[in-house]
Amino acid sequence: MRRIPAVITTCAATLAFLVPAGLAAAAPAAPATPAEQAYTVVPYENVKVRQLPKKDSAALATLTAGQSYTAYCWTHGQTITDHGYTNDIWIGFADGFSSAVYFKGDQYANLPASAQC
């Protein structure tokens, strides 16, 4: 977990006090940044990184079999069946998604169940 310096915390508390209550409630929470939680995944064959978690989405890159890559989360997407495995889990990278069917490990490519996007 990322630590927040006391100065930033104090400034945030001061700003929260100065903002009218109705506006403060409407502000969305900041999403987790990729640097906060990173996991290593290894594809067992070359696999495409796609813009969205579905096989007909634009291909952005290709991951090489046996190489380690940094993943940040998993999500449900299009169900993929290949090599006798069926799964709707897609692994989230900084710029897209790849089907978990093509990664070593469990149905989440060894990401924890709590790492859902």
mmCIF file with all atom_site columns, C-alpha atoms in Angstrom:
data_model
loop_
_atom_site.group_PDB
_atom_site.id
_atom_site.type_symbol
_atom_site.label_atom_id
_atom_site.label_alt_id
_atom_site.label_comp_id
_atom_site.label_asym_id
_atom_site.label_entity_id
_atom_site.label_seq_id
_atom_site.pdbx_PDB_ins_code
_atom_site.Cartn_x
_atom_site.Cartn_y
_atom_site.Cartn_z
_atom_site.occupancy
_atom_site.B_iso_or_equiv
_atom_site.pdbx_formal_charge
_atom_site.auth_seq_id
_atom_site.auth_comp_id
_atom_site.auth_asym_id
_atom_site.auth_atom_id
_atom_site.pdbx_PDB_model_num
ATOM 1   C CA . MET A 1 1   ? 0.000   0.000   0.000   1.00 0.00 ? 1   MET A CA 1
ATOM 2   C CA . ARG A 1 2   ? 1.266   3.455   -0.832  1.00 0.00 ? 2   ARG A CA 1
ATOM 3   C CA . ARG A 1 3   ? 1.978   5.814   2.085   1.00 0.00 ? 3   ARG A CA 1
ATOM 4   C CA . ILE A 1 4   ? 0.688   9.378   1.868   1.00 0.00 ? 4   ILE A CA 1
ATOM 5   C CA . PRO A 1 5   ? 2.891   12.107  3.371   1.00 0.00 ? 5   PRO A CA 1
ATOM 6   C CA . ALA A 1 6   ? 1.364   13.968  6.325   1.00 0.00 ? 6   ALA A CA 1
ATOM 7   C CA . VAL A 1 7   ? 1.440   17.280  4.404   1.00 0.00 ? 7   VAL A CA 1
ATOM 8   C CA . ILE A 1 8   ? -0.787  15.864  1.658   1.00 0.00 ? 8   ILE A CA 1
ATOM 9   C CA . THR A 1 9   ? -3.137  14.319  4.217   1.00 0.00 ? 9   THR A CA 1
ATOM 10  C CA . THR A 1 10  ? -3.385  17.642  6.073   1.00 0.00 ? 10  THR A CA 1
ATOM 11  C CA . CYS A 1 11  ? -4.054  19.540  2.824   1.00 0.00 ? 11  CYS A CA 1
ATOM 12  C CA . ALA A 1 12  ? -6.726  17.049  1.813   1.00 0.00 ? 12  ALA A CA 1
ATOM 13  C CA . ALA A 1 13  ? -8.412  17.361  5.207   1.00 0.00 ? 13  ALA A CA 1
ATOM 14  C CA . THR A 1 14  ? -8.324  21.167  4.950   1.00 0.00 ? 14  THR A CA 1
ATOM 15  C CA . LEU A 1 15  ? -9.798  21.112  1.446   1.00 0.00 ? 15  LEU A CA 1
ATOM 16  C CA . ALA A 1 16  ? -12.518 18.700  2.531   1.00 0.00 ? 16  ALA A CA 1
ATOM 17  C CA . PHE A 1 17  ? -13.434 21.138  5.292   1.00 0.00 ? 17  PHE A CA 1
ATOM 18  C CA . LEU A 1 18  ? -13.606 24.092  2.857   1.00 0.00 ? 18  LEU A CA 1
ATOM 19  C CA . VAL A 1 19  ? -15.661 22.339  0.145   1.00 0.00 ? 19  VAL A CA 1
ATOM 20  C CA . PRO A 1 20  ? -19.442 22.484  0.645   1.00 0.00 ? 20  PRO A CA 1
ATOM 21  C CA . ALA A 1 21  ? -20.835 19.133  1.789   1.00 0.00 ? 21  ALA A CA 1
ATOM 22  C CA . GLY A 1 22  ? -22.912 18.571  -1.361  1.00 0.00 ? 22  GLY A CA 1
ATOM 23  C CA . LEU A 1 23  ? -19.873 18.937  -3.621  1.00 0.00 ? 23  LEU A CA 1
ATOM 24  C CA . ALA A 1 24  ? -17.611 16.760  -1.514  1.00 0.00 ? 24  ALA A CA 1
ATOM 25  C CA . ALA A 1 25  ? -20.066 13.863  -1.659  1.00 0.00 ? 25  ALA A CA 1
ATOM 26  C CA . ALA A 1 26  ? -20.277 14.068  -5.459  1.00 0.00 ? 26  ALA A CA 1
ATOM 27  C CA . ALA A 1 27  ? -16.521 13.669  -6.015  1.00 0.00 ? 27  ALA A CA 1
ATOM 28  C CA . PRO A 1 28  ? -15.615 10.129  -7.174  1.00 0.00 ? 28  PRO A CA 1
ATOM 29  C CA . ALA A 1 29  ? -12.954 8.167   -5.357  1.00 0.00 ? 29  ALA A CA 1
ATOM 30  C CA . ALA A 1 30  ? -9.610  8.033   -7.114  1.00 0.00 ? 30  ALA A CA 1
ATOM 31  C CA . PRO A 1 31  ? -8.980  4.632   -8.745  1.00 0.00 ? 31  PRO A CA 1
ATOM 32  C CA . ALA A 1 32  ? -6.030  2.557   -7.626  1.00 0.00 ? 32  ALA A CA 1
ATOM 33  C CA . THR A 1 33  ? -2.922  3.249   -9.635  1.00 0.00 ? 33  THR A CA 1
ATOM 34  C CA . PRO A 1 34  ? -1.125  0.374   -11.340 1.00 0.00 ? 34  PRO A CA 1
ATOM 35  C CA . ALA A 1 35  ? 1.985   0.958   -9.205  1.00 0.00 ? 35  ALA A CA 1
ATOM 36  C CA . GLU A 1 36  ? 0.050   0.051   -6.049  1.00 0.00 ? 36  GLU A CA 1
ATOM 37  C CA . GLN A 1 37  ? -0.523  -3.618  -6.875  1.00 0.00 ? 37  GLN A CA 1
ATOM 38  C CA . ALA A 1 38  ? 1.564   -5.415  -9.452  1.00 0.00 ? 38  ALA A CA 1
ATOM 39  C CA . TYR A 1 39  ? 1.736   -9.145  -10.123 1.00 0.00 ? 39  TYR A CA 1
ATOM 40  C CA . THR A 1 40  ? 3.978   -11.238 -12.346 1.00 0.00 ? 40  THR A CA 1
ATOM 41  C CA . VAL A 1 41  ? 2.309   -13.448 -14.943 1.00 0.00 ? 41  VAL A CA 1
ATOM 42  C CA . VAL A 1 42  ? 3.840   -15.795 -17.518 1.00 0.00 ? 42  VAL A CA 1
ATOM 43  C CA . PRO A 1 43  ? 2.040   -16.877 -20.708 1.00 0.00 ? 43  PRO A CA 1
ATOM 44  C CA . TYR A 1 44  ? 2.666   -20.461 -21.803 1.00 0.00 ? 44  TYR A CA 1
ATOM 45  C CA . GLU A 1 45  ? 2.238   -19.442 -25.447 1.00 0.00 ? 45  GLU A CA 1
ATOM 46  C CA . ASN A 1 46  ? 2.300   -16.152 -27.327 1.00 0.00 ? 46  ASN A CA 1
ATOM 47  C CA . VAL A 1 47  ? -0.847  -14.175 -26.528 1.00 0.00 ? 47  VAL A CA 1
ATOM 48  C CA . LYS A 1 48  ? -2.259  -10.875 -27.720 1.00 0.00 ? 48  LYS A CA 1
ATOM 49  C CA . VAL A 1 49  ? -3.026  -7.956  -25.423 1.00 0.00 ? 49  VAL A CA 1
ATOM 50  C CA . ARG A 1 50  ? -6.373  -6.567  -26.505 1.00 0.00 ? 50  ARG A CA 1
ATOM 51  C CA . GLN A 1 51  ? -8.000  -3.209  -25.924 1.00 0.00 ? 51  GLN A CA 1
ATOM 52  C CA . LEU A 1 52  ? -11.069 -4.807  -24.295 1.00 0.00 ? 52  LEU A CA 1
ATOM 53  C CA . PRO A 1 53  ? -11.574 -8.237  -22.651 1.00 0.00 ? 53  PRO A CA 1
ATOM 54  C CA . LYS A 1 54  ? -12.910 -9.913  -25.794 1.00 0.00 ? 54  LYS A CA 1
ATOM 55  C CA . LYS A 1 55  ? -11.203 -11.718 -28.669 1.00 0.00 ? 55  LYS A CA 1
ATOM 56  C CA . ASP A 1 56  ? -12.460 -9.451  -31.457 1.00 0.00 ? 56  ASP A CA 1
ATOM 57  C CA . SER A 1 57  ? -11.167 -6.301  -29.745 1.00 0.00 ? 57  SER A CA 1
ATOM 58  C CA . ALA A 1 58  ? -8.194  -4.465  -31.250 1.00 0.00 ? 58  ALA A CA 1
ATOM 59  C CA . ALA A 1 59  ? -4.847  -6.170  -30.658 1.00 0.00 ? 59  ALA A CA 1
ATOM 60  C CA . LEU A 1 60  ? -2.352  -3.803  -29.039 1.00 0.00 ? 60  LEU A CA 1
ATOM 61  C CA . ALA A 1 61  ? 0.670   -6.042  -28.453 1.00 0.00 ? 61  ALA A CA 1
ATOM 62  C CA . THR A 1 62  ? 1.801   -9.663  -28.280 1.00 0.00 ? 62  THR A CA 1
ATOM 63  C CA . LEU A 1 63  ? 3.267   -11.222 -25.144 1.00 0.00 ? 63  LEU A CA 1
ATOM 64  C CA . THR A 1 64  ? 5.966   -13.835 -25.707 1.00 0.00 ? 64  THR A CA 1
ATOM 65  C CA . ALA A 1 65  ? 5.601   -17.330 -24.244 1.00 0.00 ? 65  ALA A CA 1
ATOM 66  C CA . GLY A 1 66  ? 7.766   -17.980 -21.197 1.00 0.00 ? 66  GLY A CA 1
ATOM 67  C CA . GLN A 1 67  ? 8.509   -14.302 -20.511 1.00 0.00 ? 67  GLN A CA 1
ATOM 68  C CA . SER A 1 68  ? 7.393   -12.556 -17.297 1.00 0.00 ? 68  SER A CA 1
ATOM 69  C CA . TYR A 1 69  ? 5.003   -9.609  -17.505 1.00 0.00 ? 69  TYR A CA 1
ATOM 70  C CA . THR A 1 70  ? 3.496   -7.208  -14.998 1.00 0.00 ? 70  THR A CA 1
ATOM 71  C CA . ALA A 1 71  ? -0.262  -7.488  -14.567 1.00 0.00 ? 71  ALA A CA 1
ATOM 72  C CA . TYR A 1 72  ? -2.468  -5.378  -12.308 1.00 0.00 ? 72  TYR A CA 1
ATOM 73  C CA . CYS A 1 73  ? -5.842  -7.056  -12.053 1.00 0.00 ? 73  CYS A CA 1
ATOM 74  C CA . TRP A 1 74  ? -8.334  -9.508  -13.557 1.00 0.00 ? 74  TRP A CA 1
ATOM 75  C CA . THR A 1 75  ? -11.870 -9.065  -14.845 1.00 0.00 ? 75  THR A CA 1
ATOM 76  C CA . HIS A 1 76  ? -14.654 -11.087 -16.393 1.00 0.00 ? 76  HIS A CA 1
ATOM 77  C CA . GLY A 1 77  ? -14.923 -10.832 -20.160 1.00 0.00 ? 77  GLY A CA 1
ATOM 78  C CA . GLN A 1 78  ? -15.697 -12.994 -23.167 1.00 0.00 ? 78  GLN A CA 1
ATOM 79  C CA . THR A 1 79  ? -15.473 -16.730 -22.488 1.00 0.00 ? 79  THR A CA 1
ATOM 80  C CA . ILE A 1 80  ? -12.503 -18.283 -24.281 1.00 0.00 ? 80  ILE A CA 1
ATOM 81  C CA . THR A 1 81  ? -11.955 -22.011 -24.917 1.00 0.00 ? 81  THR A CA 1
ATOM 82  C CA . ASP A 1 82  ? -8.554  -23.196 -26.108 1.00 0.00 ? 82  ASP A CA 1
ATOM 83  C CA . HIS A 1 83  ? -6.330  -26.239 -25.472 1.00 0.00 ? 83  HIS A CA 1
ATOM 84  C CA . GLY A 1 84  ? -9.077  -27.846 -23.383 1.00 0.00 ? 84  GLY A CA 1
ATOM 85  C CA . TYR A 1 85  ? -9.475  -24.871 -21.016 1.00 0.00 ? 85  TYR A CA 1
ATOM 86  C CA . THR A 1 86  ? -12.509 -22.600 -20.793 1.00 0.00 ? 86  THR A CA 1
ATOM 87  C CA . ASN A 1 87  ? -12.458 -19.352 -18.862 1.00 0.00 ? 87  ASN A CA 1
ATOM 88  C CA . ASP A 1 88  ? -14.012 -15.875 -18.886 1.00 0.00 ? 88  ASP A CA 1
ATOM 89  C CA . ILE A 1 89  ? -11.203 -14.306 -16.833 1.00 0.00 ? 89  ILE A CA 1
ATOM 90  C CA . TRP A 1 90  ? -9.038  -11.692 -18.517 1.00 0.00 ? 90  TRP A CA 1
ATOM 91  C CA . ILE A 1 91  ? -5.796  -10.365 -17.075 1.00 0.00 ? 91  ILE A CA 1
ATOM 92  C CA . GLY A 1 92  ? -5.424  -6.572  -16.936 1.00 0.00 ? 92  GLY A CA 1
ATOM 93  C CA . PHE A 1 93  ? -2.205  -4.896  -18.016 1.00 0.00 ? 93  PHE A CA 1
ATOM 94  C CA . ALA A 1 94  ? -1.315  -1.202  -18.189 1.00 0.00 ? 94  ALA A CA 1
ATOM 95  C CA . ASP A 1 95  ? -2.683  -0.949  -21.708 1.00 0.00 ? 95  ASP A CA 1
ATOM 96  C CA . GLY A 1 96  ? -5.144  -3.813  -22.214 1.00 0.00 ? 96  GLY A CA 1
ATOM 97  C CA . PHE A 1 97  ? -6.267  -7.371  -21.459 1.00 0.00 ? 97  PHE A CA 1
ATOM 98  C CA . SER A 1 98  ? -5.315  -10.960 -22.296 1.00 0.00 ? 98  SER A CA 1
ATOM 99  C CA . SER A 1 99  ? -7.326  -14.115 -21.693 1.00 0.00 ? 99  SER A CA 1
ATOM 100 C CA . ALA A 1 100 ? -6.183  -15.997 -18.586 1.00 0.00 ? 100 ALA A CA 1
ATOM 101 C CA . VAL A 1 101 ? -6.515  -19.236 -20.596 1.00 0.00 ? 101 VAL A CA 1
ATOM 102 C CA . TYR A 1 102 ? -3.018  -18.579 -21.976 1.00 0.00 ? 102 TYR A CA 1
ATOM 103 C CA . PHE A 1 103 ? -1.188  -18.023 -18.659 1.00 0.00 ? 103 PHE A CA 1
ATOM 104 C CA . LYS A 1 104 ? 0.513   -20.383 -16.245 1.00 0.00 ? 104 LYS A CA 1
ATOM 105 C CA . GLY A 1 105 ? -1.198  -20.849 -12.891 1.00 0.00 ? 105 GLY A CA 1
ATOM 106 C CA . ASP A 1 106 ? -4.800  -21.052 -11.803 1.00 0.00 ? 106 ASP A CA 1
ATOM 107 C CA . GLN A 1 107 ? -7.893  -19.588 -13.504 1.00 0.00 ? 107 GLN A CA 1
ATOM 108 C CA . TYR A 1 108 ? -6.674  -16.086 -12.494 1.00 0.00 ? 108 TYR A CA 1
ATOM 109 C CA . ALA A 1 109 ? -3.090  -16.624 -13.752 1.00 0.00 ? 109 ALA A CA 1
ATOM 110 C CA . ASN A 1 110 ? -2.179  -16.757 -10.043 1.00 0.00 ? 110 ASN A CA 1
ATOM 111 C CA . LEU A 1 111 ? -3.462  -13.252 -9.300  1.00 0.00 ? 111 LEU A CA 1
ATOM 112 C CA . PRO A 1 112 ? -5.357  -13.155 -5.999  1.00 0.00 ? 112 PRO A CA 1
ATOM 113 C CA . ALA A 1 113 ? -9.153  -13.230 -6.164  1.00 0.00 ? 113 ALA A CA 1
ATOM 114 C CA . SER A 1 114 ? -9.097  -9.779  -4.525  1.00 0.00 ? 114 SER A CA 1
ATOM 115 C CA . ALA A 1 115 ? -7.253  -8.271  -7.531  1.00 0.00 ? 115 ALA A CA 1
ATOM 116 C CA . GLN A 1 116 ? -10.433 -7.785  -9.539  1.00 0.00 ? 116 GLN A CA 1
ATOM 117 C CA . CYS A 1 117 ? -10.377 -4.704  -11.838 1.00 0.00 ? 117 CYS A CA 1
#
